[in-house]
Amino acid sequence: KEYQEKSAALLAEGVIDQASLDGARIERYVIGPVFNLNFFYSPLAEEGERLELLGVDWRFESSLDGHVRLPAPQQMTMPLHQQIPEMTVVGHNTATIRESLLEKAFELGEKFITASKEHYDPGIIGPFCLQTCIDKDMNYYIYDVAPRLGGGTNVHVSVGHPYGNATWRKPMSSGRRIAMELRMAAEQDRLLEVLT
């Protein structure tokens, strides 16, 4: 009933149209911080050392970030067409996550690698990003996947990713990690294993 009432109000205000509503789906809304887990998978590395968590970033979203800074009474008096915030990504910042959450992050990365191999031979190679939300009970929810360099890796270009820096003992951006992988593959005559 609430869905129908709110949908009708949004239609009447012109915030959405009927075609958009017809294609809409209801998803779980998880309350918690949003983190992008920036991984690198190396088919060249020894077994057990193939997955690296290079770094983590979080997003700045417009108009959501502006909404949350308004006191609740002001949020409630906004015009109807502004009451639902947009979540357009306009920037990123570097982050780290609790140490107790790192093991689960690696489990998620390993599961993604396994699934990618099952569905898209040869599977993921190199950088990928799992876009997650973490709830109050420390549960991860993956809401999107970027099978490539994530946009948030830009914040690490000059200084490297925190976890990648610790692993490699030098500044390690995603770009530098890709370059290292290509160099290792060329030196080992294994380029076909890292190129598709």
mmCIF file of C-alpha atoms in Angstrom:
data_model
loop_
_atom_site.group_PDB
_atom_site.id
_atom_site.type_symbol
_atom_site.label_atom_id
_atom_site.label_comp_id
_atom_site.label_asym_id
_atom_site.label_seq_id
_atom_site.Cartn_x
_atom_site.Cartn_y
_atom_site.Cartn_z
ATOM 1 C CA LYS A 1 0.000 0.000 0.000
ATOM 2 C CA GLU A 2 2.793 2.445 0.953
ATOM 3 C CA TYR A 3 4.601 1.621 -2.312
ATOM 4 C CA GLN A 4 1.473 2.387 -4.334
ATOM 5 C CA GLU A 5 0.776 5.645 -2.486
ATOM 6 C CA LYS A 6 4.334 6.946 -2.815
ATOM 7 C CA SER A 7 4.546 5.850 -6.447
ATOM 8 C CA ALA A 8 1.332 7.711 -7.240
ATOM 9 C CA ALA A 9 2.644 10.862 -5.516
ATOM 10 C CA LEU A 10 5.947 10.708 -7.427
ATOM 11 C CA LEU A 11 4.073 10.240 -10.699
ATOM 12 C CA ALA A 12 1.840 13.219 -9.916
ATOM 13 C CA GLU A 13 4.868 15.420 -9.096
ATOM 14 C CA GLY A 14 6.593 14.392 -12.320
ATOM 15 C CA VAL A 15 9.575 12.943 -10.443
ATOM 16 C CA ILE A 16 9.125 9.626 -12.279
ATOM 17 C CA ASP A 17 7.126 8.529 -15.302
ATOM 18 C CA GLN A 18 5.002 5.419 -15.793
ATOM 19 C CA ALA A 19 7.578 3.679 -18.000
ATOM 20 C CA SER A 20 10.216 4.057 -15.275
ATOM 21 C CA LEU A 21 7.817 2.791 -12.638
ATOM 22 C CA ASP A 22 6.899 -0.216 -14.791
ATOM 23 C CA GLY A 23 10.583 -1.170 -14.990
ATOM 24 C CA ALA A 24 11.316 -0.530 -11.306
ATOM 25 C CA ARG A 25 12.325 -3.210 -8.861
ATOM 26 C CA ILE A 26 12.311 -3.235 -5.093
ATOM 27 C CA GLU A 27 15.703 -3.858 -3.507
ATOM 28 C CA ARG A 28 16.872 -4.141 0.060
ATOM 29 C CA TYR A 29 18.108 -0.856 1.471
ATOM 30 C CA VAL A 30 21.057 -1.518 3.753
ATOM 31 C CA ILE A 31 21.902 1.142 6.291
ATOM 32 C CA GLY A 32 25.646 1.393 6.628
ATOM 33 C CA PRO A 33 28.775 2.811 5.056
ATOM 34 C CA VAL A 34 29.541 2.110 1.406
ATOM 35 C CA PHE A 35 33.017 0.768 0.620
ATOM 36 C CA ASN A 36 34.620 -0.222 -2.670
ATOM 37 C CA LEU A 37 37.027 -3.140 -2.221
ATOM 38 C CA ASN A 38 39.756 -2.786 -4.854
ATOM 39 C CA PHE A 39 41.279 -6.188 -5.574
ATOM 40 C CA PHE A 40 43.911 -7.554 -7.928
ATOM 41 C CA TYR A 41 43.963 -11.173 -9.092
ATOM 42 C CA SER A 42 47.225 -12.576 -10.477
ATOM 43 C CA PRO A 43 47.214 -15.892 -12.353
ATOM 44 C CA LEU A 44 51.032 -15.701 -12.263
ATOM 45 C CA ALA A 45 51.402 -15.771 -8.481
ATOM 46 C CA GLU A 46 51.829 -18.907 -6.405
ATOM 47 C CA GLU A 47 48.634 -20.670 -5.308
ATOM 48 C CA GLY A 48 47.189 -18.996 -2.208
ATOM 49 C CA GLU A 49 48.853 -15.668 -2.978
ATOM 50 C CA ARG A 50 46.924 -14.787 -6.118
ATOM 51 C CA LEU A 51 44.353 -12.414 -4.615
ATOM 52 C CA GLU A 52 45.467 -9.039 -3.272
ATOM 53 C CA LEU A 53 43.323 -6.402 -1.605
ATOM 54 C CA LEU A 54 45.098 -3.277 -2.806
ATOM 55 C CA GLY A 55 42.856 -0.704 -1.171
ATOM 56 C CA VAL A 56 39.446 0.536 -0.155
ATOM 57 C CA ASP A 57 37.638 3.729 -1.047
ATOM 58 C CA TRP A 58 34.283 5.292 -0.303
ATOM 59 C CA ARG A 59 32.044 7.562 -2.338
ATOM 60 C CA PHE A 60 30.792 11.107 -2.230
ATOM 61 C CA GLU A 61 27.274 11.139 -3.659
ATOM 62 C CA SER A 62 25.135 14.044 -4.788
ATOM 63 C CA SER A 63 22.557 14.907 -3.632
ATOM 64 C CA LEU A 64 22.614 12.316 -0.847
ATOM 65 C CA ASP A 65 25.599 13.826 0.973
ATOM 66 C CA GLY A 66 23.869 17.217 1.007
ATOM 67 C CA HIS A 67 20.640 15.708 2.349
ATOM 68 C CA VAL A 68 22.284 14.027 5.318
ATOM 69 C CA ARG A 69 23.756 17.348 6.440
ATOM 70 C CA LEU A 70 20.325 18.935 6.748
ATOM 71 C CA PRO A 71 18.511 18.732 10.085
ATOM 72 C CA ALA A 72 15.512 16.381 9.947
ATOM 73 C CA PRO A 73 12.913 19.195 10.093
ATOM 74 C CA GLN A 74 14.446 20.810 6.984
ATOM 75 C CA GLN A 75 14.552 17.463 5.177
ATOM 76 C CA MET A 76 10.835 17.003 5.871
ATOM 77 C CA THR A 77 9.890 20.421 4.465
ATOM 78 C CA MET A 78 11.768 20.103 1.176
ATOM 79 C CA PRO A 79 9.662 20.161 -1.987
ATOM 80 C CA LEU A 80 8.464 16.651 -2.853
ATOM 81 C CA HIS A 81 10.652 16.475 -5.963
ATOM 82 C CA GLN A 82 13.763 17.007 -3.776
ATOM 83 C CA GLN A 83 12.846 14.689 -0.902
ATOM 84 C CA ILE A 84 14.292 11.605 -2.557
ATOM 85 C CA PRO A 85 18.038 12.110 -2.801
ATOM 86 C CA GLU A 86 19.961 11.206 -5.908
ATOM 87 C CA MET A 87 23.013 9.029 -5.431
ATOM 88 C CA THR A 88 25.196 10.282 -8.261
ATOM 89 C CA VAL A 89 28.850 9.526 -7.548
ATOM 90 C CA VAL A 90 30.868 12.756 -7.736
ATOM 91 C CA GLY A 91 34.058 11.723 -5.950
ATOM 92 C CA HIS A 92 35.934 9.179 -3.848
ATOM 93 C CA ASN A 93 38.238 9.138 -0.855
ATOM 94 C CA THR A 94 40.605 6.538 0.505
ATOM 95 C CA ALA A 95 39.581 4.383 3.452
ATOM 96 C CA THR A 96 40.585 1.388 5.499
ATOM 97 C CA ILE A 97 38.285 -1.157 7.090
ATOM 98 C CA ARG A 98 38.381 -2.864 10.472
ATOM 99 C CA GLU A 99 40.935 -5.647 10.652
ATOM 100 C CA SER A 100 38.199 -8.074 11.710
ATOM 101 C CA LEU A 101 36.440 -7.393 8.379
ATOM 102 C CA LEU A 102 39.477 -8.132 6.195
ATOM 103 C CA GLU A 103 39.140 -11.930 6.197
ATOM 104 C CA LYS A 104 35.536 -11.697 5.020
ATOM 105 C CA ALA A 105 36.600 -9.242 2.298
ATOM 106 C CA PHE A 106 39.056 -11.830 0.985
ATOM 107 C CA GLU A 107 36.340 -14.523 1.118
ATOM 108 C CA LEU A 108 34.108 -12.324 -1.039
ATOM 109 C CA GLY A 109 36.959 -11.723 -3.483
ATOM 110 C CA GLU A 110 37.699 -15.462 -3.727
ATOM 111 C CA LYS A 111 34.021 -16.247 -4.347
ATOM 112 C CA PHE A 112 33.910 -13.662 -7.125
ATOM 113 C CA ILE A 113 37.009 -15.166 -8.752
ATOM 114 C CA THR A 114 35.487 -18.665 -8.592
ATOM 115 C CA ALA A 115 32.183 -17.468 -10.075
ATOM 116 C CA SER A 116 33.935 -15.535 -12.835
ATOM 117 C CA LYS A 117 35.881 -18.667 -13.834
ATOM 118 C CA GLU A 118 32.693 -20.748 -13.894
ATOM 119 C CA HIS A 119 30.765 -18.286 -16.049
ATOM 120 C CA TYR A 120 33.361 -16.407 -18.130
ATOM 121 C CA ASP A 121 36.449 -18.444 -18.965
ATOM 122 C CA PRO A 122 39.265 -17.681 -18.094
ATOM 123 C CA GLY A 123 37.693 -15.628 -15.308
ATOM 124 C CA ILE A 124 38.745 -12.274 -13.930
ATOM 125 C CA ILE A 125 42.362 -11.257 -14.473
ATOM 126 C CA GLY A 126 43.932 -8.220 -12.832
ATOM 127 C CA PRO A 127 41.969 -5.458 -11.097
ATOM 128 C CA PHE A 128 38.346 -5.640 -10.023
ATOM 129 C CA CYS A 129 36.166 -3.859 -7.502
ATOM 130 C CA LEU A 130 33.427 -5.213 -5.246
ATOM 131 C CA GLN A 131 31.092 -2.395 -4.247
ATOM 132 C CA THR A 132 29.766 -3.128 -0.779
ATOM 133 C CA CYS A 133 27.765 -1.832 2.130
ATOM 134 C CA ILE A 134 28.467 -2.995 5.691
ATOM 135 C CA ASP A 135 25.623 -3.114 8.201
ATOM 136 C CA LYS A 136 25.732 -2.647 11.979
ATOM 137 C CA ASP A 137 26.259 -6.390 12.486
ATOM 138 C CA MET A 138 29.420 -6.302 10.322
ATOM 139 C CA ASN A 139 27.777 -8.084 7.382
ATOM 140 C CA TYR A 140 28.861 -7.214 3.855
ATOM 141 C CA TYR A 141 26.317 -6.679 1.096
ATOM 142 C CA ILE A 142 27.638 -6.518 -2.460
ATOM 143 C CA TYR A 143 25.455 -4.225 -4.540
ATOM 144 C CA ASP A 144 27.620 -3.958 -7.655
ATOM 145 C CA VAL A 145 30.790 -5.262 -9.262
ATOM 146 C CA ALA A 146 33.270 -3.455 -11.488
ATOM 147 C CA PRO A 147 35.277 -6.070 -13.444
ATOM 148 C CA ARG A 148 37.950 -3.442 -14.093
ATOM 149 C CA LEU A 149 39.719 -0.597 -12.340
ATOM 150 C CA GLY A 150 37.197 1.073 -10.066
ATOM 151 C CA GLY A 151 36.766 4.847 -10.282
ATOM 152 C CA GLY A 152 37.826 5.247 -6.673
ATOM 153 C CA THR A 153 41.328 3.981 -7.395
ATOM 154 C CA ASN A 154 42.178 7.473 -8.679
ATOM 155 C CA VAL A 155 42.684 8.660 -5.096
ATOM 156 C CA HIS A 156 45.621 6.256 -4.795
ATOM 157 C CA VAL A 157 47.517 7.230 -7.964
ATOM 158 C CA SER A 158 50.270 9.284 -6.314
ATOM 159 C CA VAL A 159 50.524 7.551 -2.931
ATOM 160 C CA GLY A 160 49.424 3.980 -3.611
ATOM 161 C CA HIS A 161 46.752 1.890 -1.908
ATOM 162 C CA PRO A 162 47.184 1.364 1.862
ATOM 163 C CA TYR A 163 47.004 -2.437 1.717
ATOM 164 C CA GLY A 164 48.948 -2.662 -1.546
ATOM 165 C CA ASN A 165 51.690 -0.491 -0.044
ATOM 166 C CA ALA A 166 51.919 -2.833 2.950
ATOM 167 C CA THR A 167 52.011 -5.936 0.743
ATOM 168 C CA TRP A 168 54.646 -4.658 -1.668
ATOM 169 C CA ARG A 169 56.567 -2.362 0.747
ATOM 170 C CA LYS A 170 56.406 0.532 -1.718
ATOM 171 C CA PRO A 171 53.692 2.817 -3.145
ATOM 172 C CA MET A 172 51.385 0.502 -5.103
ATOM 173 C CA SER A 173 48.621 2.060 -7.177
ATOM 174 C CA SER A 174 46.395 -0.115 -9.357
ATOM 175 C CA GLY A 175 48.203 1.136 -12.460
ATOM 176 C CA ARG A 176 51.607 0.234 -11.044
ATOM 177 C CA ARG A 177 50.299 -3.220 -10.058
ATOM 178 C CA ILE A 178 49.041 -3.817 -13.617
ATOM 179 C CA ALA A 179 52.417 -2.722 -15.011
ATOM 180 C CA MET A 180 54.233 -5.090 -12.635
ATOM 181 C CA GLU A 181 52.002 -7.974 -13.702
ATOM 182 C CA LEU A 182 52.666 -7.318 -17.386
ATOM 183 C CA ARG A 183 56.406 -7.060 -16.782
ATOM 184 C CA MET A 184 56.450 -10.334 -14.796
ATOM 185 C CA ALA A 185 54.396 -12.070 -17.496
ATOM 186 C CA ALA A 186 56.753 -10.854 -20.233
ATOM 187 C CA GLU A 187 59.847 -11.908 -18.271
ATOM 188 C CA GLN A 188 58.345 -15.377 -17.663
ATOM 189 C CA ASP A 189 57.060 -15.698 -21.252
ATOM 190 C CA ARG A 190 53.486 -15.973 -19.875
ATOM 191 C CA LEU A 191 51.766 -12.952 -21.455
ATOM 192 C CA LEU A 192 48.928 -15.108 -22.825
ATOM 193 C CA GLU A 193 47.950 -15.941 -19.228
ATOM 194 C CA VAL A 194 47.254 -12.300 -18.385
ATOM 195 C CA LEU A 195 45.829 -11.041 -21.690
ATOM 196 C CA THR A 196 42.453 -11.909 -23.189
#
